[in-house]
XYZ file of C-alpha atoms in Angstrom:
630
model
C 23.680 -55.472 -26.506
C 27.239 -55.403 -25.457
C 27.542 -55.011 -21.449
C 27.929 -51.642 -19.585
C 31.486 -50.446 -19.801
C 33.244 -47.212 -20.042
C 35.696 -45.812 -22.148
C 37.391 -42.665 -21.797
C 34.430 -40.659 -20.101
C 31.709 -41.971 -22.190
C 29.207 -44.877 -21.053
C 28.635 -47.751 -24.075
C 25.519 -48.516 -24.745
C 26.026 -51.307 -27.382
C 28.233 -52.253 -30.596
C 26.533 -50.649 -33.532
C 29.480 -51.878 -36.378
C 33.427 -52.418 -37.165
C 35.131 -49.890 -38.798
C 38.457 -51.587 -40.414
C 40.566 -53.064 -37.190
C 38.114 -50.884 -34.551
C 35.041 -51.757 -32.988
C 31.816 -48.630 -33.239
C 29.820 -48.321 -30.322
C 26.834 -46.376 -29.190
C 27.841 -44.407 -26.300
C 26.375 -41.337 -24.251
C 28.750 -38.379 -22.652
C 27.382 -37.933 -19.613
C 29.744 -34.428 -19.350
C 27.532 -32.809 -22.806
C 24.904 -35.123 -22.217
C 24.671 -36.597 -25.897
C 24.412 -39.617 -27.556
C 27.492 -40.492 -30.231
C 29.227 -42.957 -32.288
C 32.192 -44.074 -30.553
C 35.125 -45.804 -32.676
C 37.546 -47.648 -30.435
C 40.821 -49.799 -30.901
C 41.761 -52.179 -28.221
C 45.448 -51.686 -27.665
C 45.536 -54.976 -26.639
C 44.721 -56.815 -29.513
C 47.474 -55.192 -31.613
C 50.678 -56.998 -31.608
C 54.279 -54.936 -31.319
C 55.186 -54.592 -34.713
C 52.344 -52.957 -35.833
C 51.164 -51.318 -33.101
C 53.144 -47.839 -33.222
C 52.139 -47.692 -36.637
C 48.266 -48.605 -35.896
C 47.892 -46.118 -33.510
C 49.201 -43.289 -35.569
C 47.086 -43.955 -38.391
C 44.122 -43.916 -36.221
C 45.422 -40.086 -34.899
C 45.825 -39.465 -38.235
C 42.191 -40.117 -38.640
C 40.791 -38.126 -36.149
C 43.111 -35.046 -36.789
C 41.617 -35.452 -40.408
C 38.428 -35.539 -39.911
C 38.093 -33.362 -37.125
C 38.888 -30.563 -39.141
C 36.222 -31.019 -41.623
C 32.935 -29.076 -40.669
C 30.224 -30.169 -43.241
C 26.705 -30.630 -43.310
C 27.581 -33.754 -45.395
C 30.811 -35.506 -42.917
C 30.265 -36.869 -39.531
C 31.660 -34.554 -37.282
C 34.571 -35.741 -35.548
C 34.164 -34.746 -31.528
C 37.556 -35.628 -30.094
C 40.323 -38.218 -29.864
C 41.662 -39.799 -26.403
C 43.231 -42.555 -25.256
C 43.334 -44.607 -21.604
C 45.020 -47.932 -21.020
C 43.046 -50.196 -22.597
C 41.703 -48.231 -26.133
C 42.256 -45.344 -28.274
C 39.299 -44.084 -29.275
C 37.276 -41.189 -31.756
C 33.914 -39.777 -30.336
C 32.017 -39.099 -33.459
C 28.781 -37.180 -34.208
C 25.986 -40.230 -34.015
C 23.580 -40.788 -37.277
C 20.746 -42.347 -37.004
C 20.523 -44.108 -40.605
C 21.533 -47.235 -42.871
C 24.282 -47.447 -44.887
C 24.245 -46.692 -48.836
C 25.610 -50.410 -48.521
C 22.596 -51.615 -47.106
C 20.192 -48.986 -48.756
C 20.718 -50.755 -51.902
C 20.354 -54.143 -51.058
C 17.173 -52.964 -49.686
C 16.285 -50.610 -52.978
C 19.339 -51.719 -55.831
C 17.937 -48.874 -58.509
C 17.241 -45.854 -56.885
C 14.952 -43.399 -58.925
C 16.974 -40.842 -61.264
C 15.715 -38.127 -58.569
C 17.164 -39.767 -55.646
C 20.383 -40.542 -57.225
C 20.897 -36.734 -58.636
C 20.275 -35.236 -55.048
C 22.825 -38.107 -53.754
C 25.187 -37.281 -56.006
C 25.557 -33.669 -55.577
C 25.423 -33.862 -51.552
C 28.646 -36.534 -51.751
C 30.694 -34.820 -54.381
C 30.044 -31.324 -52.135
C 31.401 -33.176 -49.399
C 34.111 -33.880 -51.288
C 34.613 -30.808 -52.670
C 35.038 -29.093 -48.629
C 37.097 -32.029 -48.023
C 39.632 -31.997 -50.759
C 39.795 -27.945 -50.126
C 40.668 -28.690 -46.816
C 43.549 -30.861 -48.282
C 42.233 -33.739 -47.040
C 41.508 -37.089 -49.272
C 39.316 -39.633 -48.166
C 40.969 -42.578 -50.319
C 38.099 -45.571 -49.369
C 34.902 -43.654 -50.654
C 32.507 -46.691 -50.998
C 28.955 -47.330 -50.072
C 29.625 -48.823 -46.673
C 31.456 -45.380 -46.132
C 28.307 -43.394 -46.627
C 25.148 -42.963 -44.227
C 22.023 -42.229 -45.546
C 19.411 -40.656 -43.272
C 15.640 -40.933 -43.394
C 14.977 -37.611 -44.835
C 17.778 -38.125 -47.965
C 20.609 -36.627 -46.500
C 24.101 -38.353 -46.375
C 27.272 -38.078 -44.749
C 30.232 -39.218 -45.147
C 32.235 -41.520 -42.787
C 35.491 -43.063 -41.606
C 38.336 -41.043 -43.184
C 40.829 -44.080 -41.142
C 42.534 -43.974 -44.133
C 42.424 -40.523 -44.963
C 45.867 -38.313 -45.099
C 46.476 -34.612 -44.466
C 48.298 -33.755 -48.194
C 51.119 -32.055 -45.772
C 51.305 -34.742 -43.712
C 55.469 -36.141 -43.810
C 53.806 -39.519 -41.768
C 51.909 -40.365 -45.257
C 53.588 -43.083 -47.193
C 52.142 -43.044 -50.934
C 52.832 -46.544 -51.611
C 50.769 -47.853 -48.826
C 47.890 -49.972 -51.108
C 45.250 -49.073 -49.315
C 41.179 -48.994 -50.389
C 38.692 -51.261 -50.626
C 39.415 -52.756 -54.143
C 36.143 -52.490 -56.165
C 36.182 -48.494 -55.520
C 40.043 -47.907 -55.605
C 41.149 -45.854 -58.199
C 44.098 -47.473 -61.210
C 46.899 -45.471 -59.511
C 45.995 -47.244 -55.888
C 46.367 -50.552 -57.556
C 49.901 -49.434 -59.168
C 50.925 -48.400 -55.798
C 51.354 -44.720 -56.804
C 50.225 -41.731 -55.039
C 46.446 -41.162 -54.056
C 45.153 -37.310 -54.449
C 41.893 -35.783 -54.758
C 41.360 -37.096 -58.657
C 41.226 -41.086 -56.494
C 37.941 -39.740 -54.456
C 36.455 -38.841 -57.811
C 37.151 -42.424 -59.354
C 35.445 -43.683 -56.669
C 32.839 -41.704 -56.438
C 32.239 -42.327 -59.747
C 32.393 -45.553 -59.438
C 29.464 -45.803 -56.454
C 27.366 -43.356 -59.123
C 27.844 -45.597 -61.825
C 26.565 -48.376 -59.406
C 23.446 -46.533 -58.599
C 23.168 -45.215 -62.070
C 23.172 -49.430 -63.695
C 22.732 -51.112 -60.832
C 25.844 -52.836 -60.605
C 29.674 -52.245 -59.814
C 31.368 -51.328 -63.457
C 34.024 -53.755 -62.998
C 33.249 -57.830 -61.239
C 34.973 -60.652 -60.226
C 37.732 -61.243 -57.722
C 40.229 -58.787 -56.682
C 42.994 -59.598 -59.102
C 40.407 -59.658 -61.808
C 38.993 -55.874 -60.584
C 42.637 -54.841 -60.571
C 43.256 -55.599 -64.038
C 40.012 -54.225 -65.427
C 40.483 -51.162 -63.686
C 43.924 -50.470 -65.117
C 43.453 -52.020 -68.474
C 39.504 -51.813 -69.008
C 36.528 -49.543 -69.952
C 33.516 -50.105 -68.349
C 30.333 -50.910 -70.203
C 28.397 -47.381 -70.226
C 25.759 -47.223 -67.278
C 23.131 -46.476 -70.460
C 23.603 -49.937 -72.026
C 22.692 -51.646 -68.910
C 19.432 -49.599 -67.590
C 18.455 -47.857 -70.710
C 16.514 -45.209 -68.935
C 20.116 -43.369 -67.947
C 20.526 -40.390 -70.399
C 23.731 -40.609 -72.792
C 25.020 -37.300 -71.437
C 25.578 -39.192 -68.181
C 27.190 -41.873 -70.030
C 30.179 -39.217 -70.810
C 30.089 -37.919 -67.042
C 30.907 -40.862 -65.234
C 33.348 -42.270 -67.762
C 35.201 -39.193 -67.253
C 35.254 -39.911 -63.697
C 36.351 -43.637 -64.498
C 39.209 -42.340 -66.978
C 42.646 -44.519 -66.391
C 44.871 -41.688 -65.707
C 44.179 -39.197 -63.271
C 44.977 -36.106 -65.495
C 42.088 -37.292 -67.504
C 39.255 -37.434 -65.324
C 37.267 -34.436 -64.048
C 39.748 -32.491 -61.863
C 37.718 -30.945 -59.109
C 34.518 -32.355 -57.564
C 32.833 -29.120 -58.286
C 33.243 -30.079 -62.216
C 32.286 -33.400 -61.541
C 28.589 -32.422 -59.944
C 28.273 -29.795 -62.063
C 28.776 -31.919 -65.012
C 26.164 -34.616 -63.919
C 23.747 -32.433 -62.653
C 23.273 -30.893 -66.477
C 23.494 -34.442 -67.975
C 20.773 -35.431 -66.004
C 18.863 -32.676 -67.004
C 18.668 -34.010 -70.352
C 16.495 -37.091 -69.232
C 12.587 -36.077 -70.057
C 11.356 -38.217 -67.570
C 13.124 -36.295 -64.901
C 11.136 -32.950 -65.987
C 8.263 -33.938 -63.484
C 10.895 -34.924 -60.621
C 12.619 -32.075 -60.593
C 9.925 -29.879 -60.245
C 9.183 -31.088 -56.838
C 8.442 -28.289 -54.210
C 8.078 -25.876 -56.934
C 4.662 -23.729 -57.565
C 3.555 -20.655 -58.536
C 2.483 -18.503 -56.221
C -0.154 -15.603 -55.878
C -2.541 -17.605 -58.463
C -5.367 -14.999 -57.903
C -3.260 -12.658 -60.157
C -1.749 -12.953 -63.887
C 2.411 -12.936 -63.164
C 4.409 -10.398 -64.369
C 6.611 -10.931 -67.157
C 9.552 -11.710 -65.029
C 7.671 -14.016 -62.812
C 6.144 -16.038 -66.001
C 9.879 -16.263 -67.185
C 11.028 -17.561 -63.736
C 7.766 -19.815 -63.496
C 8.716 -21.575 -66.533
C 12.243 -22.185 -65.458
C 11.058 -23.640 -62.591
C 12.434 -21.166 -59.923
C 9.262 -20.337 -57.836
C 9.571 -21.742 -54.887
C 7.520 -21.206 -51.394
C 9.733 -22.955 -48.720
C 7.702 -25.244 -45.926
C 4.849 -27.270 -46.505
C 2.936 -26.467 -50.055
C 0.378 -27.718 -52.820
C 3.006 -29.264 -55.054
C 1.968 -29.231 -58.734
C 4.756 -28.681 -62.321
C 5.716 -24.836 -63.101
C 3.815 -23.721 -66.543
C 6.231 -24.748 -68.764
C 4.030 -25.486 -71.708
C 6.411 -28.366 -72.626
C 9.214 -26.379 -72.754
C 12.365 -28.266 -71.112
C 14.353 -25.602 -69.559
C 18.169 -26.041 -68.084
C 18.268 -24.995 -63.969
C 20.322 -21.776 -63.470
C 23.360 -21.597 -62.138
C 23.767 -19.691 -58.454
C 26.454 -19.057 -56.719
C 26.680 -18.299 -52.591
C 29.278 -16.760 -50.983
C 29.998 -16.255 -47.416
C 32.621 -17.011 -45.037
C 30.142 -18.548 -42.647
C 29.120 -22.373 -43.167
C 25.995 -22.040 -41.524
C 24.941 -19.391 -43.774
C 25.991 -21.273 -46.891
C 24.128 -24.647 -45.425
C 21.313 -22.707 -45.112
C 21.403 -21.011 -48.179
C 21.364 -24.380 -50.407
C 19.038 -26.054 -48.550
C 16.663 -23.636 -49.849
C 17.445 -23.396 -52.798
C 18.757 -27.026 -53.752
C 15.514 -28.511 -55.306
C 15.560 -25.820 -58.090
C 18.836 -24.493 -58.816
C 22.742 -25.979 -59.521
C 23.411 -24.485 -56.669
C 27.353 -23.498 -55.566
C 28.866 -21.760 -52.965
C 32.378 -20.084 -52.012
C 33.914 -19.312 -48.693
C 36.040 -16.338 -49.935
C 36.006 -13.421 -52.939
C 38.903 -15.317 -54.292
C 37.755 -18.598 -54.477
C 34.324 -16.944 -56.055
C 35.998 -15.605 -58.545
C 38.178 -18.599 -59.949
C 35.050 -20.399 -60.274
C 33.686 -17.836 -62.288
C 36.582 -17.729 -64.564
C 35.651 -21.189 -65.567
C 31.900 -21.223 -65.226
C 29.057 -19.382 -66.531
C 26.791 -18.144 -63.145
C 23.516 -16.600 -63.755
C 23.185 -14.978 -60.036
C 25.894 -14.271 -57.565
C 24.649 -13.540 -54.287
C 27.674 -12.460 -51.524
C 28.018 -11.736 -48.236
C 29.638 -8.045 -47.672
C 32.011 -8.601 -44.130
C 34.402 -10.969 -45.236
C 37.848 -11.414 -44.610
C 40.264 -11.024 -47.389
C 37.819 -9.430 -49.818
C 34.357 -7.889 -49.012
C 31.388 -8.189 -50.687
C 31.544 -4.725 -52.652
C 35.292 -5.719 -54.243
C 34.086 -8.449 -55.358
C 30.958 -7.364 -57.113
C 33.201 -5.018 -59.023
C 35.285 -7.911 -60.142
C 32.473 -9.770 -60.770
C 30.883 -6.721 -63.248
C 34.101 -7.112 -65.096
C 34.618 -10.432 -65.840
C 31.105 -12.078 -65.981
C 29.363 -8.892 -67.006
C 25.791 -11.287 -67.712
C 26.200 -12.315 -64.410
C 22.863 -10.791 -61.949
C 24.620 -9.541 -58.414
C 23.611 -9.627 -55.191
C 24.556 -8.324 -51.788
C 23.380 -10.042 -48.389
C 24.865 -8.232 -45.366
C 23.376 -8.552 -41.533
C 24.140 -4.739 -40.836
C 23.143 -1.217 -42.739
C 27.009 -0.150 -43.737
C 26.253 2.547 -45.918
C 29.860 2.865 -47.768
C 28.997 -0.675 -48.455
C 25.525 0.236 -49.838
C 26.945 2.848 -51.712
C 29.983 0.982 -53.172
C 27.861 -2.165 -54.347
C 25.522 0.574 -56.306
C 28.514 2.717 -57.750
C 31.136 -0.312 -58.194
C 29.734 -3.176 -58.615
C 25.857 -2.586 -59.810
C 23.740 -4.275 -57.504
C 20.411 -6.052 -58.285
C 19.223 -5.926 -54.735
C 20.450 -5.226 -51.780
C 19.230 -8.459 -49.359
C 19.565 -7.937 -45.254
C 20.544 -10.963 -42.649
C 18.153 -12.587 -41.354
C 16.536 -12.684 -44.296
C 12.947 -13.832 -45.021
C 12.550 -17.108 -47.093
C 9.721 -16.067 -48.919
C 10.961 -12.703 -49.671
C 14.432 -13.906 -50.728
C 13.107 -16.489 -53.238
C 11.150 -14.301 -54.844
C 13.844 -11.743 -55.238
C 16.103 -14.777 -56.789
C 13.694 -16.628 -58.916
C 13.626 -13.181 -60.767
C 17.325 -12.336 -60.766
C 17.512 -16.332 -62.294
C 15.171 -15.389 -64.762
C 17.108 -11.975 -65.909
C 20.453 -14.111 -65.948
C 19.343 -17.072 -67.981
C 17.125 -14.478 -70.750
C 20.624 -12.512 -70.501
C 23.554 -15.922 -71.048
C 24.376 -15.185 -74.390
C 24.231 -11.060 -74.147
C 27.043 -8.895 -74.449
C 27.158 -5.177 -72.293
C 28.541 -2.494 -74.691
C 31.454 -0.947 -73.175
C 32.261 2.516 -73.356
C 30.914 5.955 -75.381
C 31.286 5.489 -79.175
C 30.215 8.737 -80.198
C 28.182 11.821 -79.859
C 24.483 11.539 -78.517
C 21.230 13.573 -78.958
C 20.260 11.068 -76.017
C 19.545 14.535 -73.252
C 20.990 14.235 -69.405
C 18.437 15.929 -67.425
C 19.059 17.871 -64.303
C 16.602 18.023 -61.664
C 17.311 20.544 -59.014
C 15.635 23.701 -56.972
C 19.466 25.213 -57.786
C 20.899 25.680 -61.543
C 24.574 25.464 -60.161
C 25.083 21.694 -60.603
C 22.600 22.143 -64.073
C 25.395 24.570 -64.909
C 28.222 22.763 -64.009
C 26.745 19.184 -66.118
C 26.482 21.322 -69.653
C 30.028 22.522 -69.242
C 31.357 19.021 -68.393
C 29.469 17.260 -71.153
C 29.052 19.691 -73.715
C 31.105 17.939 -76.179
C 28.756 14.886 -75.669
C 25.492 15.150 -75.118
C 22.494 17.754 -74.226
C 22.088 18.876 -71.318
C 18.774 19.974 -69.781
C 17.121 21.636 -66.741
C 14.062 21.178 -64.308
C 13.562 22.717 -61.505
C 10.395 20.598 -59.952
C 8.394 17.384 -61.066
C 6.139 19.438 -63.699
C 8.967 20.907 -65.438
C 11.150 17.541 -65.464
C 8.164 15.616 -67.279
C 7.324 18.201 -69.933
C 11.292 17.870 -70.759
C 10.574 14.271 -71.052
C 7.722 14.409 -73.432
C 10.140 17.009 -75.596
C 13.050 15.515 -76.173
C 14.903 12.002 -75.460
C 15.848 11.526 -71.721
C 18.951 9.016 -71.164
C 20.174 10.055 -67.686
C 17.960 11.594 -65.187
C 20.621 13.522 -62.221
C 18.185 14.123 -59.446
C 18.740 16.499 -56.303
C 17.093 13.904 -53.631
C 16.511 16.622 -50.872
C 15.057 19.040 -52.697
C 12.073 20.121 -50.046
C 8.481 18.800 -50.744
C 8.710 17.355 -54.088
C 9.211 13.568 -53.358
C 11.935 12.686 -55.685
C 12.170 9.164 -53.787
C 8.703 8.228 -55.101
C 9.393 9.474 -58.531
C 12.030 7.889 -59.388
C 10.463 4.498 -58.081
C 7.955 5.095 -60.510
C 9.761 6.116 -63.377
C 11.924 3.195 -63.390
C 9.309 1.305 -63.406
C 7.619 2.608 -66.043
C 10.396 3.630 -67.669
C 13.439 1.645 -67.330
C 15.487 2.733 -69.650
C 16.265 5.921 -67.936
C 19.252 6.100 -65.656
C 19.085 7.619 -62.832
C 22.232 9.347 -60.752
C 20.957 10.590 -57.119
C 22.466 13.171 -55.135
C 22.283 13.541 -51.214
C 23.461 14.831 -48.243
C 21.614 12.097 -46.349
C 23.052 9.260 -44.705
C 19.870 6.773 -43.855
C 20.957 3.324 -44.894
C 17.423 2.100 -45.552
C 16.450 4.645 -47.746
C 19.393 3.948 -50.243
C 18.384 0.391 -49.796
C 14.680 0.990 -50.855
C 16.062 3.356 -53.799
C 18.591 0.235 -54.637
C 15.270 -1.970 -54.439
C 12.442 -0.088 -55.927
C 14.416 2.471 -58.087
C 17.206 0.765 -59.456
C 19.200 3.874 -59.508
C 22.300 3.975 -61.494
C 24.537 5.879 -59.383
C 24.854 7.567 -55.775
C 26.688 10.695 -55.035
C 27.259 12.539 -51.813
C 27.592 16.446 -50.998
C 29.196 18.468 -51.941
C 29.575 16.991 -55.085
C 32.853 15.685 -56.934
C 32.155 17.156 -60.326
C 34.828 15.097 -61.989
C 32.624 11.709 -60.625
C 29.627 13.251 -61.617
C 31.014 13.106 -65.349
C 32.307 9.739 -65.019
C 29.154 8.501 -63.902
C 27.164 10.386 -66.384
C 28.967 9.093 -69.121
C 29.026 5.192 -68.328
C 24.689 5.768 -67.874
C 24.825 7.469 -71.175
C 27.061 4.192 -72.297
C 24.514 1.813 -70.624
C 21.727 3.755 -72.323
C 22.992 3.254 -75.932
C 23.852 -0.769 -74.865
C 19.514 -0.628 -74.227
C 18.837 0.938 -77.301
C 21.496 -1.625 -78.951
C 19.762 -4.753 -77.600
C 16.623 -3.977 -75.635
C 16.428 -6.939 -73.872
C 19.088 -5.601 -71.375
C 16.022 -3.622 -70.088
C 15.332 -6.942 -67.725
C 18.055 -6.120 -65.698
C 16.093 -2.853 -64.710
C 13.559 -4.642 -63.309
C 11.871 -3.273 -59.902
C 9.789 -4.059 -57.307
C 6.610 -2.769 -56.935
C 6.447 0.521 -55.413
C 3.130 0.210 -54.130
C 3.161 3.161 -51.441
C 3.875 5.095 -54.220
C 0.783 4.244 -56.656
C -1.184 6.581 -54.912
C -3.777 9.039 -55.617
C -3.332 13.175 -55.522
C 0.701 13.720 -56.855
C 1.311 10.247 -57.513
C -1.384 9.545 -59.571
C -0.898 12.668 -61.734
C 3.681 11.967 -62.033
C 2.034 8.647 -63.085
C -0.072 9.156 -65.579
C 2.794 11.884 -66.599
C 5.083 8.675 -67.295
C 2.820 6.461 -68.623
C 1.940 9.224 -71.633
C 6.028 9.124 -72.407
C 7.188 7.197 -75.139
C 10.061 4.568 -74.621
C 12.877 5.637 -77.095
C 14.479 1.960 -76.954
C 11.697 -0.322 -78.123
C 10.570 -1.430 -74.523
C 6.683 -2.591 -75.380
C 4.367 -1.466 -72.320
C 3.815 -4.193 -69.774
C 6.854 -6.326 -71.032
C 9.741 -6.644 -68.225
């Protein structure tokens, strides 16, 4: 225990390691009254020549990593200086280095090494997008905590990529993880951090560091040299991974994977492919509600292995029946990093789980990845939620959407129904169990749904019937003229009248007057989606009650919202895209699963219920829909 001193403000308590030509100490501010990791440099021990230069670098350090803010980096506190030492308070972690983890444990199991690998190359990923490059990723760089989590440390030789103090010839690295271009004295960017983080995979993947011997002899292998693949040294890594990390490893940096995103996402499937793994990855997974048979939605989403009930739980495999099923693809987006952490700590152990800070950056991704749920925030800056669901509908049409606001905006509400075709509408705070649920099923739609096209547009004539159900035949009146050269057009003016129309004659679009006194349209048209979800349904209302719209967006799935008075020429436009979604159902009924509601219990009632729902139940689906199927 090194003797009581002071530096700066804070009181060491003892010399916990070195990091490069700094001492680390354990030290407490008594001002906060923590406990961190204190990096210092004794100005005295550096000699003129260098020390200008020394000092800057270790600025440079603490101005890089300060501005990283990641569950996965040790926080940088502050930089200061007093005569004797410059010094960097850091956030202190109580752990062991990956350095020392695996000369305590050198082969870490497959499962250990896949939730490793995503948590560093996420790190990386906030890093690099911060434009900041680590350049000396190694083990001794990396903490790992008791509970599995890492972060990553000392960016002393990190450089801001605007930064005019960087000099890009400087060889600097620790040479077993430097990438070729280090060696050759050329510029380090982003694609060096993935070299060497694929080299410390590769190391946990066979055990070993791809390249040995001394330093020249490292040097030349890594410029001149493929590695032996991780699979011909521990046998039980799958081939797929082989590929993944050799990318990583590839000689030029044009060649290797070009983002860290690609890189986890990349390993994360090739892992996948390992049977052994099937067990692992199940782990905190069940199904829940055993009492009951599942739904047909909830079966799918059991077998995928997307049930999950967050805290403490019986752990046992989903029913696959020996079915090996890829992990779907999620992506989070929210300007807050909080709300992100959160988010994929839930979800981690069974998802690929990715997350944006922005619309814009949300939507790149998507450009270049397939994403079976999208689940965004609504306030953000730049681009809200609702703008970029309808982006979203456009471009990745398969893809299942998802709002999750912390406030009842009801132009928002409106606009993610109308634009952008919510599956649920999801309110801050949310509630774990409820929210897993609601996204094991929207997983299960997406994956059944990867390879399915939505038909676009009205190809022709229908005998498909929009039916009007109002108290008043003006807006009945007004729907004939508008669509007469399209479609039928019928009338009902209460619940009785609407269903014999229904057993008559084939009902596409139901338009539905939602304030019509006494006859519980709300209920209704809960229940006939979810009997009937091939029926569209277009509401109209004078009411402005968030929650209602939220319940309807939940448990009715309606198609379209329209306000009073109403704007005729919408009315059509909105008519005519339901009648274009209804002929897409009857084209490939298995876009019915996108339909899916919850279970409007409060309305499974006796007296009216009862009666509107044996009424529905005696209709026949006109798309092929088999009773009971999702």
């Amino acid at each position: 225990m090194t003797a009581a001193f002071t530096i700066g403000k804070y009181e060491v308590q003892g010399r916990i390691g070195e990091g490069g030509v700094a001492l680390v100490y354990q030290a407490y501010d008594p001002v906060i009254q923590r406990t961190v990791a204190l990096k210092a440099l004794s100005k005295a021990l550096l000699g003129p020549a260098e020390r200008d230069f020394i000092l800057q670098r270790f600025r440079r350090e603490a101005q890089s990593a300060g501005r990283l803010v990641h569950p996965n980096i040790v926080a940088v506190f502050e930089y200061g200086e007093d005569e004797e030492f410059a010094f960097i308070a850091m956030e202190f972690v109580i752990g062991e280095s990956l350095e020392r983890h695996l000369q305590r444990n050198p082969r870490p199991e497959p499962i250990w090494i896949r939730e490793f690998a995503a948590q560093l190359l996420d790190a990386l990923e906030y890093s690099h997008s911060h434009g900041v490059i680590h350049r000396d990723i190694k083990p001794a760089n990396i903490m790992v905590m008791k509970e599995g989590r890492i972060k990553v440390s000392d960016f002393g030789i990190a450089r801001i990529e605007t930064s005019a103090t960087t000099q890009g010839s400087e060889w600097v690295g620790t040479p077993n993880y430097m990438a070729p271009e280090q060696f050759q004295g050329q510029p380090a960017d982003h694609r060096s951090d993935i070299y060497a983080a694929g080299v410390v995979i590769y190391e946990l993947l066979a055990g070993r560091r791809p390249f040995q011997g001394d330093t020249a002899e490292v040097m030349r292998q890594a410029v001149q040299v493929m590695p032996q693949v991780p699979s011909e040294i521990n046998p039980e890594v799958p081939s797929a991974a082989d590929d993944v990390v050799l990318k990583a490893l590839a000689k030029r940096p044009v060649d290797r994977w070009q983002t860290a995103h690609e890189f986890a996402m990349a390993f994360e499937q090739a892992l996948e492919q390992r049977p052994s793994l099937d067990l692992d990855l199940t782990s905190g997974l069940h199904p829940t509600n055993d009492a009951q048979p599942p739904s047909g939605l909830m079966t799918l989403a059991r077998r995928l292995g997307m049930v999950r009930t967050p805290g403490p739980t019986d752990i046992r495999p989903p029913e696959s029946g020996g079915e090996t099923v890829s992990r779907p693809r999620i992506l989070f987006v929210d300007d807050e990093e909080r709300i992100l952490t959160a988010l994929k700590s839930l979800f981690r152990s069974g998802y690929h789980v990715f997350t944006a800070t922005s619309g814009g950056q949300a939507l790149e991704f998507l450009r270049r990845f397939p994403i079976h749920v999208l689940v965004s925030d609504q306030r953000m800056p730049g681009m809200n939620g609702v703008e970029l669901l309808r982006e979203v509908k456009e471009i990745s049409p398969g893809t299942v959407r998802m709002l999750l606001t912390g406030y009842s905006d009801l132009a928002a509400i409106v606009g993610s129904i109308n634009e952008g075709e919510v599956y649920r509408f999801v309110s801050k705070p949310w509630n774990n169990q409820e929210i897993v649920g609601i996204v094991a099923e929207a997983a299960a739609i997406g994956v059944a749904l990867a390879e399915t096209r939505t038909a676009h547009g009205l190809v022709s004539r229908t005998e498909a019937t929009v039916l009007v159900l109002d108290d008043a035949q003006e807006l009945y009146r007004a729907a004939r003229e508008l669509l007469a050269d399209v479609c039928p057009v019928a009338y009902a003016r209460d619940l009785d009248e609407a269903l014999q129309v229904m057993r008559e004659v084939e009902v596409a679009v139901l338009v539905a007057d939602l304030d019509m006194p006494g006859a519980a349209i709300a209920s209704f048209l809960k229940l006939l989606k979810s009997e009937h979800p091939e029926i569209l349904s277009i509401v109209i209302t004078q009411a402005s009650d968030s929650e209602s719209i939220i319940e309807l967006i939940n448990q009715a799935q309606m198609f379209r919202f329209l306000n009073k008075p109403v704007n005729l020429s919408l009315m059509k436009s909105h008519a005519l895209a339901a009648l274009s979604r209804y002929q897409a159902f009857k084209a490939d009924p298995q876009l019915l699963q996108q339909q899916h509601v919850q279970e409007p219990a409060k309305a499974r009632g006796g007296g009216l219920a009862g009666t509107v729902l044996d009424g529905l139940r005696a209709l026949r689906s006109r798309v092929g829909l088999q009773q009971g199927q999702p």
